[in-house]
Amino acid sequence: MQFMLLFSRQGKLRLQKWYVPLSDKEKKKITRELVQTVLARKPKMCSFLEWRDMKIVYKRYASLYFCCAIENQDNELITLEIIHRYVELLDKYFGSVCELDIIFNFEKAYFILDEFLLGGEAQETSKKNVLKAIEQADLLQENIDFQMRLFAAPS
Amino acid sequence: MSPSVPLQEMIRAIRSARTQCEERGVIQRECAAIRAQFRQADNGGRSHNLAKLLYVHMLGYPAHFGQMECVRMIASPRYSEKRVGYLGAMMLLDEKQDASLLITNSIKNDLSHSNQYVQSLALCTLACMGSAEMCRDLAPEIDRLLRASNSYIKKKAALCAVHIVRKVHDLGELFAPAARSLLAEKNHGVLHGAVVLIIELCERNPETLERFRKTVPDLVQIMKGLVLSGYSPEHDVAGISDPFLQVRILRLLRILGHNNEGASDAMNDLLAQVATNTDSTKTVGNAVLYETVLTVLDIKSESGLRVLAVNILGRFLLNNDRNIRYIAMTSLQKIVGTDHNAVQRHRGTIVDCLKDQDASVKRRALELSLALVSASNIRSMMKELLLFLSSCPAELKAHSTSGIFNAAERYAPSQRWHIDTILHVLTTAGGDVRDETVPNLIQLITNASELHCYTVHKLYRALLTDISTQSLVQVACWCIGEYGDLLLRGECQETEPVQVTEDDVLDALETVLQSHMSSPATRGFALTATMKLSTRITENVDRIRSIVSIYGSCIDVELQQRAVEYNALFKKYDHMRAAVLERMPVIEKNSPGHTNGESMGDAIKDIQPAKMKQGEPLLALQPANQVCDLLDLLGGSEETLQPSPATGPAVPGLLINTASTAGGDLLDLLGGLEPALLAPAPTVPVYENEGVTLTLSCEKQSDTGLTVTLTASNSTDSDISSFTLQAAVPKSVQLHMKAPSGDSLPARGTAKVTQMVVLNNPNKVNLKMRVRISYSSQGSAFQDTVQIDSFPGLNAAGH
């Protein structure tokens, strides 16, 4: 995967994860153009489009568009499943997730994404394991004792 | 986990801003506060501040002042700060920033941290934004983690290794052994990561691929386990057990089985099993089936399996889900070359998809339909394609028209059908056709001699309805000029007779001449047509004379020049007028004068200086606008191969052809002044000026490759030095100039300079070349440019 964008029906960006190195200016340009292209599509249209030299897979969940850019040899249908899995994870974590959850807890949305995808590829195919890992990491963050005892320990 | 209150308060404040200006104000204040906080010593709120900054960054505001804070936070011993610090690094520090190198050491330390969640942060960041240097530095660490750690870390290390290999290809060798052993793991996450890593390694290195071929039996085992196992709640998605892993393994099998009988045999049964047993009611099942089909079609599978795969695609085509139909057509496109008959069976469905609402589906359907056109179905397919053209989205128009023309050319059942089809396309989408359409159509029309009457009637009628489509108007004008007498005769076998008077015809042409919609080239066509009619009509010759003389003072230089020459034809050379304007001979597709006569024109100028008076006014007709689709040597501006209005050159080209054939006769009379010049000779002179001659010969190396040899010689009495040639070709053509044989041309042609140019024309575009010649002679520098549009030994389209 090259990047994933989440944006609202009004075109406001809610999350952006880039797996390829691009300058800020390029990222802004791509975001702007892609958002416009996807928002212009009618509801019943295909979830896939060819844009520039990439394949774009997008799906709308309530008021949010989830949009991924994949390589030419990647499987589009499984990318739809990846998007769906991410939404399920968010849903489980926040309990019936809505756009506001992602706005006010955007850093957590990123943490969840980083437990599910790494370097643009799925790292864990079990929903349960992803949620468990996040739970543990959250506990770690909360637990002050742990924090006090954290020192870099080269082995 | 409890939310970050300061962050949420800020978000609330920003969202409650009612105008953009207000929002900017809030953000400026917040950023100032954040900057102040960063400068202070360590306080408890550091992670909150950075999180706020990241939010502001996501809204699109500058946040580069946070980069150093990220670096500091990553080095912090607190997990909460590390977490936000690494997130900030992934968002603000990409490999293009210098600050990114500063975190290499922190990452290195964290990779060996005792707590796996800290290790995880480091691995995630490295895999997301690690630069090549960072990757090189940390690769041994990753390899160590691949071998000896728990599965949580191993799966992340595998994907991190994938990123490293993508950045630094040579490091693939380092990870190969570890990747091999990972296949024995039971944990799905690790297996998945291992398979992704192996795919990456095999795609980059053929030797590694050979070594990994031995893993095919293991992979088949794993797949079998997934497909045949019972319900496993942890990995189940709508009845499919771990579809993500299945899809990956199928992809790896595809790579390993490609072009290899043994491996393909080993996976045959498995693929058949997956293809038949996978439930295709949900998207996830279709995803696995899709990958299976792709694999079957790409390896050396047995024919039964191939048929099964194509049938699955056929089922996809009938699926209600638009996505599935789109996927099916994409896959069918890949195999339409090899399994043509199998795909033909689904032609009906594919043609129906042309009417789909979705532009992506339409595009796929168009590509596939064009590939499926054959001699047997040409009539019905063309009907569908023309219907499609009338409602086609703008971005597909150019592609559709060229596809339709190609198909029509290859499979036209009759000439009349062919002409009708092209006319239909011109009326529906004339604005989007390529430039060669006009000369090609003209050539087609001259060849269909029995249809001249029919054609000119049809075109006349089209001209009366609408003069906005330049290509159509140009062809119509040319035909009326050529066959105006047939038009006036009234009766025609193939269409209803209509009375057309000479005034009507001249009215029509004058409308074109005067209309603001007509491009300069079109007006050129109209003027020439009007002139030609002077020999074909009887009563209104004076009217023609007056039209021509009016344009003698036209602002457009091209029109003015033509009008003045035609005037001269009326006044001084009236005795030659009939001969000059007589009916065109049938144009051969491969004749040198077909597309653009400039090169031939130059050559003829040399040979018959005084004899061909009638040729002169025609030769002087230089094309006004060249089809400017070559890289502009002088201006450096790039123009794409858009259809440009300048198809004027076709006309002088055709006229020169008449001159050249007539000239051929003269040459025979004169006896022996290189008659071989006019026959399609392998060596053609393309330039001659001031005693420097350039000839061209070419040799086809392959379907798309061509070697052109340019030979220069000097017939003047002084030596020429620093002789160099530069060449430019259309954008999609690749050019490679070899070293010239030398750079000096001695006087009186005692030695020549040869320059070889290797061209590759993969898109088979119309081949043209512009050559710039520069040299110095007698102390002064000369420079000249010549455009070569036709290459001897190639047909008009350059292939």
Short mmCIF file of C-alpha atoms in Angstrom, two decimals, chain A residues 28-111:
data_model
loop_
_atom_site.label_atom_id
_atom_site.label_comp_id
_atom_site.label_asym_id
_atom_site.label_seq_id
_atom_site.Cartn_x
_atom_site.Cartn_y
_atom_site.Cartn_z
CA LYS A 28 -1.04 18.06 -0.19
CA LYS A 29 -1.50 18.05 -3.94
CA ILE A 30 -2.27 14.36 -4.12
CA THR A 31 -4.67 14.62 -1.19
CA ARG A 32 -6.51 17.56 -2.68
CA GLU A 33 -6.90 16.01 -6.12
CA LEU A 34 -7.77 12.55 -4.95
CA VAL A 35 -10.36 13.80 -2.47
CA GLN A 36 -11.99 15.79 -5.25
CA THR A 37 -12.00 12.80 -7.59
CA VAL A 38 -13.48 10.41 -5.06
CA LEU A 39 -16.10 12.84 -3.79
CA ALA A 40 -17.26 13.42 -7.36
CA ARG A 41 -18.18 9.77 -7.80
CA LYS A 42 -21.77 8.68 -7.53
CA PRO A 43 -22.89 6.25 -4.85
CA LYS A 44 -23.40 3.13 -6.95
CA MET A 45 -20.10 3.34 -8.77
CA CYS A 46 -17.23 0.93 -8.69
CA SER A 47 -14.94 1.05 -5.64
CA PHE A 48 -11.87 0.98 -7.81
CA LEU A 49 -10.43 3.63 -10.02
CA GLU A 50 -7.24 4.18 -11.89
CA TRP A 51 -5.75 7.49 -10.94
CA ARG A 52 -2.39 8.66 -12.23
CA ASP A 53 -0.44 5.43 -12.32
CA MET A 54 -1.91 3.95 -9.14
CA LYS A 55 -4.92 1.85 -8.32
CA ILE A 56 -7.22 3.51 -5.81
CA VAL A 57 -9.59 1.49 -3.65
CA TYR A 58 -12.12 3.40 -1.61
CA LYS A 59 -15.19 2.70 0.47
CA ARG A 60 -17.59 4.93 2.29
CA TYR A 61 -18.62 4.14 5.83
CA ALA A 62 -21.28 6.54 7.08
CA SER A 63 -19.76 9.99 6.75
CA LEU A 64 -16.17 8.89 6.22
CA TYR A 65 -14.37 7.82 3.06
CA PHE A 66 -11.58 5.30 3.49
CA CYS A 67 -9.25 5.54 0.53
CA CYS A 68 -6.13 3.44 -0.21
CA ALA A 69 -3.65 3.57 -3.03
CA ILE A 70 -2.22 0.17 -3.92
CA GLU A 71 0.34 -1.12 -6.35
CA ASN A 72 -0.64 -2.40 -9.76
CA GLN A 73 -0.12 -6.03 -8.88
CA ASP A 74 -2.09 -5.92 -5.61
CA ASN A 75 -5.47 -7.55 -5.19
CA GLU A 76 -8.21 -4.91 -5.04
CA LEU A 77 -10.79 -7.11 -3.42
CA ILE A 78 -8.58 -8.03 -0.51
CA THR A 79 -7.79 -4.34 -0.02
CA LEU A 80 -11.51 -3.78 0.46
CA GLU A 81 -11.33 -6.44 3.14
CA ILE A 82 -8.38 -4.70 4.77
CA ILE A 83 -10.34 -1.47 4.91
CA HIS A 84 -13.25 -3.34 6.40
CA ARG A 85 -11.04 -4.99 8.98
CA TYR A 86 -9.67 -1.60 10.05
CA VAL A 87 -13.18 -0.24 10.47
CA GLU A 88 -14.09 -3.29 12.55
CA LEU A 89 -11.07 -2.72 14.77
CA LEU A 90 -12.00 0.92 15.29
CA ASP A 91 -15.54 -0.12 16.01
CA LYS A 92 -14.50 -2.65 18.62
CA TYR A 93 -12.09 -0.25 20.27
CA PHE A 94 -14.32 2.80 20.48
CA GLY A 95 -17.56 0.91 20.77
CA SER A 96 -19.73 1.81 17.79
CA VAL A 97 -17.28 4.22 16.26
CA CYS A 98 -18.40 7.41 14.57
CA GLU A 99 -16.51 10.22 12.88
CA LEU A 100 -16.30 12.29 16.05
CA ASP A 101 -14.44 9.51 17.81
CA ILE A 102 -11.80 9.58 15.13
CA ILE A 103 -11.59 13.36 15.23
CA PHE A 104 -11.14 13.65 18.97
CA ASN A 105 -8.95 10.60 19.34
CA PHE A 106 -7.02 10.76 16.15
CA GLU A 107 -3.78 9.61 17.75
CA LYS A 108 -5.47 6.43 18.89
CA ALA A 109 -6.78 5.80 15.39
CA TYR A 110 -3.16 5.96 14.26
CA PHE A 111 -2.01 3.59 17.01
#
